[in-house]
CSV table of C-alpha atoms in Angstrom, one decimal:
chain,number,residue,atom,x,y,z
A,1,VAL,CA,99.9,66.2,139.9
A,2,ARG,CA,97.8,69.5,140.3
A,3,CYS,CA,97.5,72.7,138.0
A,4,THR,CA,97.7,75.8,139.8
A,5,SER,CA,96.0,77.5,137.3
A,6,CYS,CA,92.8,75.4,136.7
A,7,GLY,CA,92.9,73.1,139.8
A,8,TYR,CA,92.8,70.0,137.3
A,9,ARG,CA,94.4,67.0,139.2
A,10,SER,CA,96.0,64.1,137.3
A,11,ASN,CA,96.3,61.0,139.6
A,12,THR,CA,98.6,58.0,138.5
A,13,TYR,CA,98.6,54.9,140.2
A,14,ASP,CA,101.7,52.6,140.0
A,15,PRO,CA,101.8,49.3,141.9
A,16,PHE,CA,104.9,48.7,144.2
A,17,LEU,CA,106.4,46.5,146.5
A,18,ASP,CA,109.2,48.5,147.9
A,19,LEU,CA,110.2,52.2,148.7
A,20,SER,CA,113.5,53.4,147.8
A,21,LEU,CA,114.3,56.0,150.7
A,22,GLU,CA,116.6,59.2,150.2
A,23,ILE,CA,118.6,59.6,153.3
A,24,SER,CA,121.5,62.3,152.1
A,25,ARG,CA,120.1,65.1,153.6
A,26,THR,CA,121.8,66.2,156.8
A,27,SER,CA,118.4,66.4,158.6
A,28,CYS,CA,117.3,62.9,157.8
A,29,HIS,CA,118.0,60.7,160.6
A,30,SER,CA,115.0,58.0,160.5
A,31,VAL,CA,112.8,56.1,158.5
A,32,ALA,CA,109.9,58.7,159.2
A,33,ALA,CA,112.0,61.6,158.0
A,34,ALA,CA,112.9,59.7,154.9
A,35,PHE,CA,109.6,59.1,153.7
A,36,GLN,CA,108.0,62.3,154.9
A,37,GLU,CA,110.9,63.4,152.3
A,38,TYR,CA,109.9,61.0,149.8
A,39,THR,CA,106.0,62.2,150.2
A,40,ARG,CA,106.9,65.9,150.1
A,41,LYS,CA,105.0,68.1,147.7
A,42,GLU,CA,107.3,69.3,144.9
A,43,THR,CA,106.7,72.2,142.7
A,44,LEU,CA,106.7,72.0,138.9
A,45,ASP,CA,108.0,75.8,137.9
A,46,SER,CA,108.5,77.6,134.9
A,47,GLU,CA,111.6,75.5,134.3
A,48,ASN,CA,109.8,72.3,134.7
A,49,ARG,CA,106.0,73.2,133.7
A,50,TRP,CA,103.4,70.5,133.0
A,51,LYS,CA,101.2,69.8,130.3
A,52,CYS,CA,97.8,70.3,131.7
A,53,SER,CA,95.0,68.1,130.2
A,54,GLY,CA,92.0,70.8,131.8
A,55,CYS,CA,93.4,74.2,130.6
A,56,LYS,CA,95.5,72.4,127.6
A,57,ARG,CA,98.8,74.5,128.2
A,58,ARG,CA,102.0,74.3,129.9
A,59,VAL,CA,101.7,75.3,133.6
A,60,CYS,CA,103.1,75.8,137.0
A,61,ALA,CA,101.9,72.5,139.1
A,62,THR,CA,102.1,70.8,142.3
A,63,LYS,CA,103.3,67.1,142.1
A,64,LYS,CA,102.9,64.8,145.7
A,65,LEU,CA,103.6,61.1,145.8
A,66,THR,CA,101.4,59.2,148.4
A,67,VAL,CA,100.5,55.7,149.0
A,68,PHE,CA,97.1,54.7,147.9
A,69,ARG,CA,96.9,50.7,148.3
A,70,PRO,CA,99.9,49.6,150.5
A,71,PRO,CA,101.5,46.1,149.5
A,72,LEU,CA,101.0,43.3,151.9
A,73,ALA,CA,104.7,43.1,152.6
A,74,LEU,CA,106.6,46.5,152.4
A,75,LEU,CA,110.3,46.7,151.8
A,76,ILE,CA,112.0,49.8,152.6
A,77,GLN,CA,115.6,50.1,150.9
A,78,LEU,CA,117.5,53.3,152.4
A,79,LYS,CA,119.7,54.9,149.6
A,80,ARG,CA,123.1,54.4,151.9
A,81,PHE,CA,125.1,55.4,148.6
A,82,ALA,CA,126.1,58.8,146.8
A,83,TYR,CA,127.7,59.1,143.6
A,84,GLY,CA,129.3,62.4,142.4
A,85,GLY,CA,127.4,65.1,141.4
A,86,SER,CA,127.0,68.1,144.1
A,87,LEU,CA,127.3,65.5,147.0
A,88,GLY,CA,131.1,65.8,146.0
A,89,PHE,CA,131.6,61.9,146.3
A,90,GLY,CA,133.4,60.7,143.1
A,91,GLY,CA,134.9,57.5,142.2
A,92,PHE,CA,134.1,54.0,141.5
A,93,GLY,CA,131.2,52.6,143.1
A,94,GLY,CA,130.2,55.5,145.1
A,95,LYS,CA,131.0,56.5,148.9
A,96,LYS,CA,128.6,55.2,151.7
A,97,ILE,CA,126.4,57.7,153.5
A,98,SER,CA,127.3,55.8,157.2
A,99,LYS,CA,124.9,57.9,159.5
A,100,PRO,CA,122.5,56.2,161.8
A,101,ILE,CA,119.1,55.9,160.7
A,102,THR,CA,116.2,55.0,163.3
A,103,PHE,CA,113.4,52.6,162.5
A,104,PRO,CA,110.8,51.6,164.6
A,105,ALA,CA,109.6,47.8,165.2
A,106,LYS,CA,106.3,48.8,164.2
A,107,LEU,CA,105.6,51.2,161.1
A,108,GLU,CA,102.4,53.4,160.7
A,109,LEU,CA,102.7,53.8,157.2
A,110,PRO,CA,100.1,56.9,156.4
A,111,LEU,CA,98.1,56.4,153.3
A,112,SER,CA,96.8,59.2,150.9
A,113,ASP,CA,93.1,59.2,152.1
A,114,GLY,CA,94.0,59.5,156.0
A,115,ARG,CA,93.8,56.1,157.0
A,116,SER,CA,97.5,54.3,157.8
A,117,CYS,CA,98.7,50.9,157.6
A,118,GLU,CA,100.8,49.2,159.9
A,119,TYR,CA,103.6,46.9,159.5
A,120,ALA,CA,105.9,45.1,162.0
A,121,LEU,CA,109.4,44.8,161.3
A,122,THR,CA,110.9,41.3,160.2
A,123,GLY,CA,114.4,41.5,159.2
A,124,ILE,CA,117.1,44.1,158.2
A,125,VAL,CA,120.2,43.9,155.6
A,126,ILE,CA,123.2,45.5,156.8
A,127,HIS,CA,126.1,46.2,154.7
A,128,VAL,CA,129.4,46.4,156.0
A,129,GLY,CA,132.1,48.3,154.3
A,130,VAL,CA,132.5,52.0,152.5
A,131,SER,CA,131.3,51.8,149.3
A,132,ALA,CA,129.1,50.0,146.7
A,133,SER,CA,131.9,48.2,145.0
A,134,SER,CA,133.2,46.8,148.3
A,135,GLY,CA,132.0,45.4,151.7
A,136,HIS,CA,129.7,42.3,152.9
A,137,TYR,CA,126.3,41.8,153.4
A,138,THR,CA,124.8,40.2,156.6
A,139,ALA,CA,121.1,40.4,157.8
A,140,CYS,CA,118.9,40.4,161.3
A,141,VAL,CA,115.9,38.3,161.0
A,142,LYS,CA,112.9,37.7,163.4
A,143,ARG,CA,111.6,34.4,163.7
A,144,PRO,CA,108.1,34.3,165.2
A,145,GLY,CA,107.7,32.4,168.7
A,146,LYS,CA,104.8,30.7,170.7
A,147,ASN,CA,102.9,33.1,172.9
A,148,GLY,CA,104.4,36.1,170.8
A,149,GLU,CA,107.8,35.3,172.0
A,150,ASP,CA,109.6,36.5,168.7
A,151,ARG,CA,113.4,35.8,168.5
A,152,TRP,CA,115.9,37.8,166.5
A,153,TYR,CA,119.1,36.4,165.1
A,154,HIS,CA,122.0,37.7,163.0
A,155,MET,CA,122.7,35.9,159.9
A,156,ASP,CA,126.3,36.1,158.6
A,157,ASP,CA,127.0,33.4,155.8
A,158,SER,CA,127.1,30.2,157.4
A,159,PHE,CA,126.9,31.7,161.1
A,160,ALA,CA,123.7,32.4,163.1
A,161,GLN,CA,123.7,33.8,166.4
A,162,GLY,CA,120.6,35.2,168.4
A,163,VAL,CA,120.5,38.8,169.3
A,164,ALA,CA,118.4,41.2,171.6
A,165,GLU,CA,115.7,43.3,169.8
A,166,GLU,CA,117.5,46.6,171.0
A,167,ASP,CA,120.9,45.4,169.5
A,168,VAL,CA,118.7,45.1,165.9
């Protein structure tokens, strides 16, 4: 958080293993766009002032989330269910946001100091159904192979089937 009056900065470091990314905006169609939205600078204005330790008063400020020290393995969860509010989805369990979201096999995660960290996709969890209160989960997982010949499998309860990476 940065004070717009005196320039004082307050940094908070919270450990994490997963990122929960919002995909409800109509412009969000990829993991990269969802992460960009997650790290977008937010203005704390007159309705939501911040108590600055530099100038010792409530001020307007800017707030930005970034990744400082990335985890060895990263889990990304897409917020695929919308509950009530301005989105107009009511009822028990929430409505599923079913638009396609693209994701890369290799993800370059930008870090706060300008570096980036690369992650390789090793699995995805898939929800089949229309709401959070009903449906079924399956998964696609990558099995490392010899000489870099990785194989993908679709897992559904006690059933496993090989699939092409393009289908994942």
